[in-house]
Amino acid sequence: MEILEKRIRQDGELLPGNVLKVNSFLNHQIDPDLMFAIGQEFGKLFTGEKITKILTCEASGIAPALTTGLIFHVPVVFARKSKPSTLNKECYETEVFSYTKQVTNKINVDKKFLSKDDSVLIIDDFLANGEAVKGLINIAKKANSKVAGVGIVIEKTFQGGSKWIVDNGYHLESLARIANFDNNTVHFVGEE
Amino acid sequence: MEILEKRIRQDGELLPGNVLKVNSFLNHQIDPDLMFAIGQEFGKLFTGEKITKILTCEASGIAPALTTGLIFHVPVVFARKSKPSTLNKECYETEVFSYTKQVTNKINVDKKFLSKDDSVLIIDDFLANGEAVKGLINIAKKANSKVAGVGIVIEKTFQGGSKWIVDNGYHLESLARIANFDNNTVHFVGEE
């Protein structure tokens, strides 16, 4: 997605440890018009899939999930980060390991909002090791929902998450695919 | 806003302690089309104000803030909940007391995203005691930004937050104003 790649080059900041900071337009400050274009793009890419719900994780997944929901006209469900003490029988809960923070967190979704009749499109802002997406797939599985696909705004292709998703047979679409950060520069897959 | 009041009557759940649960369309599962209509309504209500940024708090403020940003075509900034250990000179930080949970949390916004040249519209999903809005106003003040107004999706008029906002001279607009929950029923302001 050209306007997204252009924006990453223009406003993204590279930090040590292969961290790409895009908080000026994606996950702290949000450009709503870019976000709407992102929803439209996911609309095109998953147009053949049956989708009854969009599933994401708070907080930074909510914006791209919502604009995708605006295109498909289906409810958007965001998994909440559980408090350590919370044990709730009314929720589907799973663990998500964060490589960045080296901690395991839990996320949950109220059982009311996912069922065996659902076919969910998982949307998230970033894909690196894929732990968040694995967690969301786990929650969909616990609800016996079908996973119609996985839509990612920015994919770091070299950290294993995308390979796992594709190897496990899921339809993955990423709008910007980063090949590497050689010479402290963002290089996208397929560029000269 | 009629479709919102109708939806609250239809899908809202009343819990003990004046808690109105609307997580089937507002703050866990989101109805994107209703959320877009909410953004359009804020667009009408604040049409005379100069607005350069939308300011909200993660996670449930993000959806209505984003659809409002889609109408005004200005960036949406969401305050992040700070970790207790985090002390960051690059952020505007303030405390927010939660009456529901009886704890004080901190929220922050990166200094890059608010300045004296900004005129911010604060958007949030709920207004009760007003602590979250006071926190967001505090952050705007620390950045020397102007507060152009406060837009609330659901206001509980009887818990003091709205009185504080109006008494302090801010332009407040709420899309659904709840008068009381007498007889375990939602009563809106002005209804027969």
PDB file of C-alpha atoms in Angstrom, chain A residues 13 21 23-24 27-30 32-33 35-36 53 58-60 62-63 66-67 69-70 73-80 83 101 108-110 112-113, chain B residues 13 21 23-24 27-30 32-33 35-36 53 58-60 62-63 66-67 69-70 73-80 83 101 108-110 112-113:
ATOM      1  CA  GLU A  13      11.561   6.383  13.525  1.00  0.00           C
ATOM      2  CA  LYS A  21       8.198   3.760  15.976  1.00  0.00           C
ATOM      3  CA  ASN A  23       3.336   6.641  16.909  1.00  0.00           C
ATOM      4  CA  SER A  24       2.829   9.888  14.997  1.00  0.00           C
ATOM      5  CA  ASN A  27      -0.614   3.939  17.464  1.00  0.00           C
ATOM      6  CA  HIS A  28      -0.580   6.985  19.731  1.00  0.00           C
ATOM      7  CA  GLN A  29      -1.471   9.800  17.398  1.00  0.00           C
ATOM      8  CA  ILE A  30      -3.676   8.456  14.585  1.00  0.00           C
ATOM      9  CA  PRO A  32      -7.920   9.083  10.632  1.00  0.00           C
ATOM     10  CA  ASP A  33      -7.913   9.511   6.847  1.00  0.00           C
ATOM     11  CA  MET A  35      -6.747   4.762   8.815  1.00  0.00           C
ATOM     12  CA  PHE A  36      -9.865   4.890   6.653  1.00  0.00           C
ATOM     13  CA  LYS A  53     -16.896 -10.062  12.944  1.00  0.00           C
ATOM     14  CA  GLU A  58      -6.701  -3.162  22.607  1.00  0.00           C
ATOM     15  CA  ALA A  59      -5.445  -0.506  22.296  1.00  0.00           C
ATOM     16  CA  SER A  60      -3.597   0.072  19.015  1.00  0.00           C
ATOM     17  CA  ILE A  62      -8.847  -0.727  17.574  1.00  0.00           C
ATOM     18  CA  ALA A  63      -8.387   2.008  14.947  1.00  0.00           C
ATOM     19  CA  LEU A  66     -12.852  -0.095  13.289  1.00  0.00           C
ATOM     20  CA  THR A  67     -12.233   1.311   9.809  1.00  0.00           C
ATOM     21  CA  GLY A  69     -15.569  -2.799  10.255  1.00  0.00           C
ATOM     22  CA  LEU A  70     -16.900   0.339   8.548  1.00  0.00           C
ATOM     23  CA  HIS A  73     -20.509  -3.416   8.197  1.00  0.00           C
ATOM     24  CA  VAL A  74     -19.899  -6.080  10.841  1.00  0.00           C
ATOM     25  CA  PRO A  75     -19.250  -5.702  14.594  1.00  0.00           C
ATOM     26  CA  VAL A  76     -15.695  -5.079  15.800  1.00  0.00           C
ATOM     27  CA  VAL A  77     -14.634  -6.943  18.959  1.00  0.00           C
ATOM     28  CA  PHE A  78     -11.476  -5.938  20.779  1.00  0.00           C
ATOM     29  CA  ALA A  79      -9.816  -8.336  23.215  1.00  0.00           C
ATOM     30  CA  ARG A  80      -9.137  -6.671  26.530  1.00  0.00           C
ATOM     31  CA  LYS A  83      -5.837  -7.992  35.039  1.00  0.00           C
ATOM     32  CA  LYS A 101       8.734  -6.569  27.237  1.00  0.00           C
ATOM     33  CA  ASN A 108      -9.879 -11.961  26.960  1.00  0.00           C
ATOM     34  CA  VAL A 109     -13.133 -11.664  25.028  1.00  0.00           C
ATOM     35  CA  ASP A 110     -16.603 -11.946  26.528  1.00  0.00           C
ATOM     36  CA  LYS A 112     -21.279 -13.308  24.277  1.00  0.00           C
ATOM     37  CA  PHE A 113     -19.394 -11.862  21.322  1.00  0.00           C
TER      38      PHE A 113
ATOM     39  CA  GLU B  13     -27.688  -3.781  30.808  1.00  0.00           C
ATOM     40  CA  LYS B  21     -23.127  -1.954  30.612  1.00  0.00           C
ATOM     41  CA  ASN B  23     -20.278  -3.519  25.872  1.00  0.00           C
ATOM     42  CA  SER B  24     -22.292  -5.093  23.065  1.00  0.00           C
ATOM     43  CA  ASN B  27     -16.773  -0.495  24.484  1.00  0.00           C
ATOM     44  CA  HIS B  28     -15.883  -4.148  23.930  1.00  0.00           C
ATOM     45  CA  GLN B  29     -17.878  -5.078  20.865  1.00  0.00           C
ATOM     46  CA  ILE B  30     -18.320  -1.979  18.687  1.00  0.00           C
ATOM     47  CA  PRO B  32     -18.939   0.613  13.499  1.00  0.00           C
ATOM     48  CA  ASP B  33     -21.919   2.147  11.691  1.00  0.00           C
ATOM     49  CA  MET B  35     -19.866   4.757  15.788  1.00  0.00           C
ATOM     50  CA  PHE B  36     -19.662   6.569  12.446  1.00  0.00           C
ATOM     51  CA  LYS B  53      -6.728  17.628  17.281  1.00  0.00           C
ATOM     52  CA  GLU B  58      -7.352   4.385  25.607  1.00  0.00           C
ATOM     53  CA  ALA B  59      -9.058   2.010  25.080  1.00  0.00           C
ATOM     54  CA  SER B  60     -12.786   2.689  24.801  1.00  0.00           C
ATOM     55  CA  ILE B  62     -10.528   5.463  20.648  1.00  0.00           C
ATOM     56  CA  ALA B  63     -13.507   4.404  18.506  1.00  0.00           C
ATOM     57  CA  LEU B  66     -11.541   8.143  15.491  1.00  0.00           C
ATOM     58  CA  THR B  67     -14.915   8.573  13.781  1.00  0.00           C
ATOM     59  CA  GLY B  69     -11.494  12.617  13.512  1.00  0.00           C
ATOM     60  CA  LEU B  70     -12.816  11.235  10.217  1.00  0.00           C
ATOM     61  CA  HIS B  73      -9.923  15.447   9.222  1.00  0.00           C
ATOM     62  CA  VAL B  74      -7.579  16.184  12.118  1.00  0.00           C
ATOM     63  CA  PRO B  75      -5.232  13.822  14.018  1.00  0.00           C
ATOM     64  CA  VAL B  76      -6.617  11.762  16.906  1.00  0.00           C
ATOM     65  CA  VAL B  77      -4.370  11.437  19.964  1.00  0.00           C
ATOM     66  CA  PHE B  78      -5.146   8.863  22.613  1.00  0.00           C
ATOM     67  CA  ALA B  79      -3.660   9.171  26.102  1.00  0.00           C
ATOM     68  CA  ARG B  80      -1.999   5.943  27.202  1.00  0.00           C
ATOM     69  CA  LYS B  83       2.763   1.915  33.991  1.00  0.00           C
ATOM     70  CA  LYS B 101     -12.177   0.804  40.972  1.00  0.00           C
ATOM     71  CA  ASN B 108       0.178  10.313  29.447  1.00  0.00           C
ATOM     72  CA  VAL B 109       0.576  11.885  26.027  1.00  0.00           C
ATOM     73  CA  ASP B 110       3.871  12.293  24.186  1.00  0.00           C
ATOM     74  CA  LYS B 112       5.327  15.787  20.375  1.00  0.00           C
ATOM     75  CA  PHE B 113       1.581  15.571  19.830  1.00  0.00           C
TER      76      PHE B 113
END
